[in-house]
Coordinates of C-alpha atoms and ligand atoms in Angstrom, one line a residue:
M292 CA 0.1 0.1 -0.4
T293 CA 1.4 3.4 -1.0
S294 CA 1.2 5.3 2.5
P295 CA -0.8 8.9 1.6
S296 CA 0.9 12.2 0.0
P297 CA 0.8 15.1 2.2
A298 CA -0.3 17.1 -0.9
R299 CA -3.6 15.7 -0.3
S300 CA -4.4 15.0 2.7
L301 CA -3.6 17.6 4.8
F302 CA -6.6 19.9 3.5
D303 CA -9.1 16.6 2.5
P304 CA -12.2 16.8 4.8
A305 CA -12.1 13.9 5.5
V306 CA -9.1 14.0 7.8
A307 CA -9.9 17.3 9.4
N308 CA -12.0 15.6 12.0
D309 CA -8.5 14.0 12.8
P310 CA -5.8 15.4 11.7
Y311 CA -3.2 13.9 14.4
P312 CA -2.7 10.0 12.4
F313 CA -2.3 12.3 9.4
Y314 CA 0.8 14.6 11.2
A315 CA 2.0 11.6 12.9
Y316 CA 3.2 10.0 9.7
L317 CA 4.0 14.0 8.5
R318 CA 6.2 13.7 11.3
R319 CA 7.8 10.4 10.4
E320 CA 7.9 10.6 6.8
A321 CA 8.6 14.6 5.6
P322 CA 8.8 16.2 9.1
V323 CA 9.4 19.4 6.6
A324 CA 8.0 18.8 3.1
P325 CA 5.7 20.8 0.2
L326 CA 2.0 20.4 1.3
G327 CA 0.9 20.4 -2.4
L328 CA -1.5 23.8 -1.9
M329 CA -0.4 26.9 -3.3
D330 CA 4.1 27.6 -2.2
L331 CA 3.0 25.9 0.7
W332 CA 5.8 23.6 3.0
G333 CA 4.6 21.8 6.3
I334 CA 6.3 21.4 9.5
A335 CA 5.6 18.9 11.8
R336 CA 8.0 17.9 14.6
H337 CA 8.7 20.0 17.6
E338 CA 12.3 20.6 17.5
D339 CA 11.2 21.9 13.9
V340 CA 8.6 24.1 15.2
L341 CA 10.6 26.0 17.6
R342 CA 13.1 26.2 14.7
V343 CA 10.9 28.5 12.8
L344 CA 9.5 30.6 14.8
R345 CA 12.1 31.5 17.3
D346 CA 14.4 32.8 14.4
P347 CA 12.1 35.4 12.4
E348 CA 14.8 37.6 10.6
T349 CA 14.4 33.9 7.7
F350 CA 10.9 32.6 9.1
S351 CA 8.8 36.3 8.6
S352 CA 5.4 36.8 9.9
V353 CA 4.7 38.9 6.7
V354 CA 2.6 36.7 5.5
G355 CA -0.2 38.5 3.9
Q356 CA -2.6 41.8 5.0
R357 CA -1.3 44.8 2.8
R358 CA -3.3 47.4 1.7
G359 CA -5.1 48.4 -1.4
D360 CA -1.9 50.0 -2.1
G361 CA 0.6 46.6 -1.5
E362 CA 1.4 48.2 1.8
E363 CA 1.5 46.2 5.3
L364 CA -0.9 47.0 7.8
P365 CA 0.6 48.1 11.0
S366 CA -0.4 44.4 12.1
M367 CA 0.9 43.0 15.5
L368 CA 0.8 40.0 14.3
F369 CA 1.6 40.1 11.1
N370 CA 5.0 41.9 11.5
D371 CA 8.7 41.8 11.5
P372 CA 11.2 44.0 14.1
P373 CA 11.7 46.8 13.8
L374 CA 7.9 47.5 13.2
H375 CA 6.7 44.3 15.4
T376 CA 9.2 45.5 18.4
R377 CA 7.9 48.7 18.6
L378 CA 4.6 47.0 18.5
R379 CA 4.5 44.6 21.3
S380 CA 6.4 47.1 23.3
L381 CA 3.5 49.5 23.7
I382 CA 0.9 46.4 24.0
A383 CA 2.5 44.5 26.6
K384 CA 2.7 47.3 28.6
A385 CA -1.1 48.0 28.3
F386 CA -1.9 44.4 27.9
T387 CA -0.6 43.9 31.9
P388 CA -1.5 41.4 34.2
R389 CA -3.6 44.2 36.4
V390 CA -5.7 44.1 32.7
V391 CA -6.0 40.9 32.4
E392 CA -7.1 40.7 36.0
L393 CA -9.8 43.4 35.5
Q394 CA -11.4 41.2 33.9
R395 CA -12.0 38.2 36.4
E396 CA -14.8 39.7 38.1
S397 CA -17.4 40.2 34.6
I398 CA -16.2 36.8 33.7
A399 CA -17.3 35.1 36.6
A400 CA -20.3 36.7 36.3
R401 CA -20.8 35.8 32.9
S402 CA -19.4 32.2 33.1
K403 CA -21.7 31.8 36.2
Q404 CA -24.9 32.8 34.0
L405 CA -24.4 31.2 30.7
V406 CA -24.0 27.9 32.8
D407 CA -27.1 28.1 34.4
A408 CA -28.5 28.5 31.1
M409 CA -26.9 25.9 29.2
L410 CA -27.2 23.5 32.3
A411 CA -31.0 24.3 32.6
K412 CA -31.8 23.7 28.2
G413 CA -32.7 20.4 26.8
D414 CA -30.0 20.2 24.7
P415 CA -26.8 22.0 25.8
D416 CA -24.7 23.1 22.8
I417 CA -21.3 23.8 25.0
V418 CA -20.3 26.2 21.6
L419 CA -23.5 28.1 21.0
D420 CA -23.7 28.2 25.0
L421 CA -21.1 28.6 26.6
A422 CA -18.2 28.8 25.1
Y423 CA -18.7 31.2 21.6
P424 CA -20.1 34.1 23.8
L425 CA -18.5 34.2 26.5
P426 CA -14.3 35.3 24.8
V427 CA -16.4 37.6 22.5
M428 CA -18.4 39.4 25.7
V429 CA -14.7 39.7 27.4
I430 CA -13.0 41.3 24.2
A431 CA -16.3 43.6 24.0
H432 CA -15.5 44.5 28.1
M433 CA -11.9 45.3 27.3
L434 CA -12.5 47.1 24.2
G435 CA -15.4 49.1 26.9
V436 CA -18.1 48.4 24.6
A437 CA -21.7 49.4 25.8
D438 CA -24.0 46.8 26.8
G439 CA -26.8 48.6 24.2
D440 CA -23.3 48.1 21.5
H441 CA -22.7 44.2 21.7
A442 CA -25.1 43.0 19.2
T443 CA -22.8 44.6 16.4
F444 CA -20.1 44.6 18.0
K445 CA -20.8 40.1 17.7
R446 CA -22.2 41.1 14.6
W447 CA -18.7 42.1 13.1
S448 CA -16.6 39.3 15.2
D449 CA -18.5 36.9 13.3
A450 CA -17.8 38.6 10.4
I451 CA -14.1 38.8 11.2
I452 CA -13.6 35.4 12.3
E453 CA -15.6 33.7 9.3
N454 CA -12.9 34.9 6.9
V455 CA -9.6 35.0 8.9
A456 CA -8.6 32.3 6.9
P457 CA -9.3 33.0 3.3
I458 CA -7.5 35.9 4.0
L459 CA -4.2 34.6 5.5
L460 CA -4.2 31.9 2.1
T461 CA -5.2 34.6 0.0
G462 CA -4.1 38.4 1.6
D463 CA -6.8 39.6 0.3
D464 CA -9.5 41.0 2.9
S465 CA -12.0 42.6 0.5
A466 CA -14.5 40.6 2.0
L467 CA -14.8 42.6 4.6
A468 CA -14.6 45.9 3.3
D469 CA -18.1 47.3 5.0
V470 CA -17.3 45.5 8.1
N471 CA -13.7 46.5 8.3
Q472 CA -15.8 49.9 7.6
E473 CA -18.3 50.1 10.4
F474 CA -15.4 49.0 12.8
D475 CA -12.9 51.3 12.1
A476 CA -15.6 54.7 12.2
Y477 CA -16.8 52.8 15.6
F478 CA -13.8 52.4 17.6
S479 CA -12.5 55.8 16.0
K480 CA -15.3 57.5 17.7
R481 CA -14.2 55.2 21.0
L482 CA -10.0 56.3 21.1
A483 CA -10.8 60.0 20.2
K484 CA -13.3 59.9 23.6
L485 CA -10.7 58.1 25.4
R486 CA -8.4 61.0 24.5
R487 CA -10.5 62.9 26.1
E488 CA -11.6 61.0 29.3
P489 CA -9.9 57.6 29.8
E490 CA -11.3 54.3 31.3
D491 CA -10.1 51.2 33.0
N492 CA -10.0 49.6 30.5
L493 CA -7.2 47.7 28.4
L494 CA -7.9 50.1 25.4
S495 CA -7.8 53.0 27.0
E496 CA -4.6 51.8 28.6
L497 CA -3.5 51.4 24.6
V498 CA -4.5 54.9 24.0
H499 CA -1.9 56.5 26.7
V500 CA 0.2 54.1 27.2
E501 CA 3.9 55.8 25.7
T502 CA 7.4 54.4 26.0
D503 CA 10.8 55.0 24.2
E504 CA 9.2 53.7 20.7
G505 CA 6.5 56.8 21.5
K506 CA 2.8 56.8 21.4
L507 CA 0.1 54.5 19.5
G508 CA -1.0 55.6 16.4
E509 CA -4.6 56.2 15.3
L510 CA -4.3 53.6 12.7
E511 CA -2.0 51.0 14.6
L512 CA -4.9 50.9 17.7
L513 CA -7.6 50.5 14.7
M514 CA -5.6 47.4 13.7
F515 CA -5.0 46.1 17.1
C516 CA -9.0 45.8 18.3
R517 CA -9.2 43.9 15.0
L518 CA -6.7 41.8 15.8
L519 CA -7.8 41.1 19.5
L520 CA -11.2 39.3 17.6
V521 CA -8.7 37.7 14.9
A522 CA -6.7 36.4 17.7
G523 CA -8.2 36.0 20.9
N524 CA -12.0 34.8 20.0
E525 CA -12.1 31.4 18.5
T526 CA -9.4 30.2 20.1
T527 CA -10.1 30.5 23.2
T528 CA -13.9 29.2 22.2
G529 CA -11.8 26.6 21.2
L530 CA -9.6 26.0 24.5
I531 CA -13.3 25.3 25.8
V532 CA -14.9 23.3 23.6
N533 CA -11.7 20.9 23.3
A534 CA -11.0 21.1 27.1
T535 CA -14.7 20.3 27.1
R536 CA -14.3 17.6 24.7
A537 CA -11.0 15.3 25.8
L538 CA -13.0 15.3 29.1
A539 CA -15.9 13.3 27.1
E540 CA -12.8 11.1 25.8
Y541 CA -10.9 11.0 28.9
P542 CA -14.0 10.5 32.1
D543 CA -11.6 9.3 34.3
V544 CA -9.6 12.8 34.3
L545 CA -12.7 14.3 34.8
Q546 CA -13.7 12.4 37.7
R547 CA -10.5 13.5 39.4
V548 CA -10.8 17.2 37.8
R549 CA -14.0 18.0 39.2
G550 CA -12.6 16.3 42.8
D551 CA -9.7 18.4 43.2
L552 CA -10.4 21.9 40.9
T553 CA -6.3 22.3 42.4
L554 CA -6.0 19.9 39.2
L555 CA -7.7 22.4 36.7
P556 CA -4.5 24.2 35.8
A557 CA -3.1 21.5 34.9
A558 CA -5.8 20.0 32.8
I559 CA -5.4 23.1 30.7
E560 CA -2.5 23.2 29.7
E561 CA -3.5 19.2 28.6
A562 CA -6.4 20.8 27.0
L563 CA -4.2 22.5 24.7
R564 CA -1.4 20.2 24.3
Y565 CA -3.5 18.0 23.2
Y566 CA -5.7 19.8 21.1
A567 CA -4.3 23.2 19.9
P568 CA -7.0 25.5 19.6
F569 CA -4.7 27.9 16.9
P570 CA -3.4 24.2 15.3
A571 CA -0.7 26.1 12.9
T572 CA 0.5 29.3 11.9
F573 CA 2.2 31.1 9.0
R574 CA 5.7 32.2 7.8
R575 CA 7.7 32.7 4.9
T576 CA 11.4 32.1 4.3
T577 CA 13.0 35.0 3.7
R578 CA 16.0 33.2 2.3
E579 CA 16.7 29.6 1.5
V580 CA 17.2 27.4 4.1
E581 CA 18.0 24.7 6.0
V582 CA 15.8 22.6 8.4
G583 CA 15.3 19.2 9.6
G584 CA 18.2 17.8 6.9
A585 CA 15.6 19.7 4.2
T586 CA 16.0 22.8 1.8
I587 CA 12.7 25.3 1.8
P588 CA 14.0 28.2 -0.9
A589 CA 13.3 31.7 -0.5
D590 CA 9.9 33.5 0.0
T591 CA 8.0 30.2 0.2
R592 CA 5.3 29.9 2.3
V593 CA 5.9 27.9 5.7
L594 CA 2.7 26.3 7.7
V595 CA 3.8 25.6 11.1
L596 CA 2.1 22.5 12.5
L597 CA 1.7 23.4 16.4
A598 CA -0.7 20.9 16.3
S599 CA 1.6 18.4 15.9
A600 CA 4.7 19.4 17.9
N601 CA 2.6 18.9 21.0
R602 CA 2.0 15.4 19.8
D603 CA 5.7 14.7 19.3
E604 CA 6.8 12.2 20.7
R605 CA 10.2 13.2 20.8
A606 CA 9.4 15.5 23.0
F607 CA 6.3 14.2 25.0
E608 CA 5.0 10.6 26.8
H609 CA 3.0 8.9 25.4
P610 CA 1.8 12.1 23.4
D611 CA -1.6 10.3 22.2
E612 CA -2.7 10.1 25.5
F613 CA -4.6 13.1 28.0
R614 CA -2.6 13.0 31.4
L615 CA -2.4 15.3 34.4
D616 CA 1.0 14.8 35.5
R617 CA 3.3 15.9 32.5
G618 CA 5.0 18.4 35.2
T619 CA 6.4 21.0 32.9
N620 CA 4.3 20.9 29.6
R621 CA 6.4 21.8 26.7
H622 CA 3.1 22.7 24.4
V623 CA 3.7 25.4 21.4
A624 CA -0.4 25.7 21.8
F625 CA 0.4 29.5 22.3
G626 CA 3.0 29.4 20.3
M627 CA 7.4 30.3 21.1
G628 CA 9.5 33.4 20.5
I629 CA 8.7 37.6 19.7
H630 CA 5.1 36.5 19.0
Y631 CA 4.4 33.9 21.4
C632 CA 0.6 35.0 23.1
V633 CA 0.3 38.4 24.5
G634 CA -3.8 36.6 25.1
A635 CA -2.6 33.2 26.7
P636 CA -2.5 34.2 30.6
L637 CA -5.8 36.0 29.5
A638 CA -7.3 32.5 27.8
R639 CA -6.4 30.2 30.8
L640 CA -8.4 32.6 33.0
E641 CA -11.0 32.4 30.5
A642 CA -11.1 28.6 30.7
E643 CA -10.6 27.9 34.3
V644 CA -13.1 29.7 35.3
A645 CA -15.1 28.8 32.9
L646 CA -14.4 24.9 33.9
R647 CA -14.8 26.0 37.3
D648 CA -18.2 26.4 36.9
L649 CA -19.2 23.7 35.1
L650 CA -17.7 20.9 36.5
P651 CA -18.6 20.6 40.3
R652 CA -22.1 20.5 38.3
I653 CA -22.0 17.5 36.8
T654 CA -20.6 13.6 37.0
G655 CA -20.1 13.1 33.6
V656 CA -19.9 14.9 29.6
S657 CA -20.3 13.0 26.1
I658 CA -20.4 14.2 22.4
V659 CA -24.1 14.2 21.0
P660 CA -23.2 11.2 18.1
G661 CA -23.6 12.0 14.8
Q662 CA -21.7 16.0 15.0
A663 CA -19.0 14.5 12.7
A664 CA -19.4 18.2 9.8
A665 CA -19.1 20.4 12.9
L666 CA -15.9 19.2 13.8
L667 CA -15.1 19.6 10.0
R668 CA -14.8 23.3 10.2
P669 CA -11.7 25.1 10.0
G670 CA -11.2 27.0 13.5
G671 CA -13.7 23.9 15.0
P672 CA -17.4 23.7 15.3
K673 CA -19.5 27.1 15.7
S674 CA -22.3 24.4 16.8
L675 CA -21.6 20.7 19.3
R676 CA -24.9 19.7 21.1
V677 CA -23.1 17.6 24.4
T678 CA -24.9 15.7 27.1
F679 CA -24.5 16.6 30.5
T680 CA -25.0 14.1 33.2
T681 CA -25.3 15.7 36.5
P682 CA -25.3 14.6 40.5
Ligands
HEM148 C1 -6.2 29.6 23.4 C2 -6.6 30.5 23.2 C3 -5.7 30.9 22.6 C4 -4.7 30.2 21.3 C5 -4.5 28.9 21.3 C6 -3.9 31.5 21.3 C7 -2.3 31.4 20.9 C8 -1.5 31.7 19.4 C9 -1.0 32.1 18.4 C10 0.1 30.5 18.3 C11 0.4 33.1 18.8 C12 1.4 33.4 18.3 C13 1.0 33.2 16.1 C14 2.4 33.0 15.9 O1 3.7 33.2 16.2 O2 2.3 33.2 14.2 C15 -0.9 33.8 19.3 C16 -0.4 35.3 19.6 C17 -1.1 35.8 19.8 N1 -2.1 36.1 20.5 FE1 -3.1 34.6 20.8 N2 -4.2 32.4 21.4 C18 -5.5 32.6 22.2 C19 -5.8 33.7 23.1 C20 -5.5 34.9 23.2 C21 -6.2 35.7 23.7 C22 -7.9 35.7 24.4 C23 -6.1 37.3 22.9 C24 -6.7 38.6 23.7 C25 -7.4 38.9 23.8 C26 -5.0 37.2 22.2 C27 -4.4 37.7 21.8 C28 -2.6 37.8 20.9 C29 -2.1 38.7 19.8 C30 -2.2 39.7 19.6 C31 -1.0 37.6 20.0 C32 0.6 38.3 18.4 C33 1.4 38.4 19.6 C34 2.4 39.3 18.8 O3 2.6 39.1 17.4 O4 3.4 39.1 18.9 N3 -4.7 35.7 21.8 N4 -2.2 32.9 19.1

């Protein structure tokens, strides 16, 4: 029998529901190789993924997102030093533990409301009832969106999230032109108000933050608001859904964690490793380069397979088992190097608060069968019906 070809298999919808056997094949047979879609090469092993993410000079993050005039937009995620260094230093100064901690109370209140309502329903849906609305609310709160504007904000979030993958692949964001215009108009007004009257939220901190790098400009601020929706919403939804999915597959782990909630942080780290919510990220080579014995040509796009690295048998013992006792968990779910996820503490907090509410109130969870199509969707399911057993 011939081995599956990487070219067909990674993008074959049939493997998207469970890409892990295919990642294992890539790690074994083609750890650094073309994937057969456009100019994309895949990087599948933990060691090689670290090598790529730690070398931004050779592996650039400028992979898409151009203005009509071809100029790069000032988005932190899609830029290299020195622009990335400037944006990151300003943003890190505003995105502090204090600003994250400011969210705890409102996350807890909202999470409790959502969990109460979900458990009272006959047909709970872990995405629609909990994992999707929670992060959208948190980001709206951080940006100081008024309560009356939440429905509009959610509509923009939905549109932006829906279009992330095609925009990343093609660099063409014309499908979002109207939404971006509405979004920018709304937040330009908010920025003007915050300049006059500071508030206690992230956006206000960002408006006023100043370092040796100066201050953030209007377009930089608007791009960061958009980036938060792309980077912080669906990923966090994915973490809550994936953790639930893993606990459905490992009922013994669920029992241990609900019996001892101090195990929750370890369970969340393992969920991040086991089902990486942001399974891959892009880079572009700035020169011909050798990685893991293969030579990648210059100006080639590379798909850094974080989810595959997280199951690399060279880096993790029994990588296909969900274990609470991994000690230091060297997963790369939040990336590595200069672009390491700025929102990691917030994502961990959201997942912890939601699961701390949910787990003591259930004795078991299972995924309603027959929803493979939902799981296949890039970026995770839009809806996932579950059954809870309660004490
Ligand atoms: C479980 C949830 C999350 C996961 C798995 C995740 C994953 C990642 C990954 C892998 C990167 C690096 C991408 C790269 O190197 O190309 C990243 C960057 C980033 N993330 Fe997250 N993220 C999550 C939640 C969040 C949240 C809640 C926020 C903000 C509210 C956020 C904001 C960002 C930003 C701004 C960057 C860009 C950092 C930079 O370019 O320096 N993320 N995230």
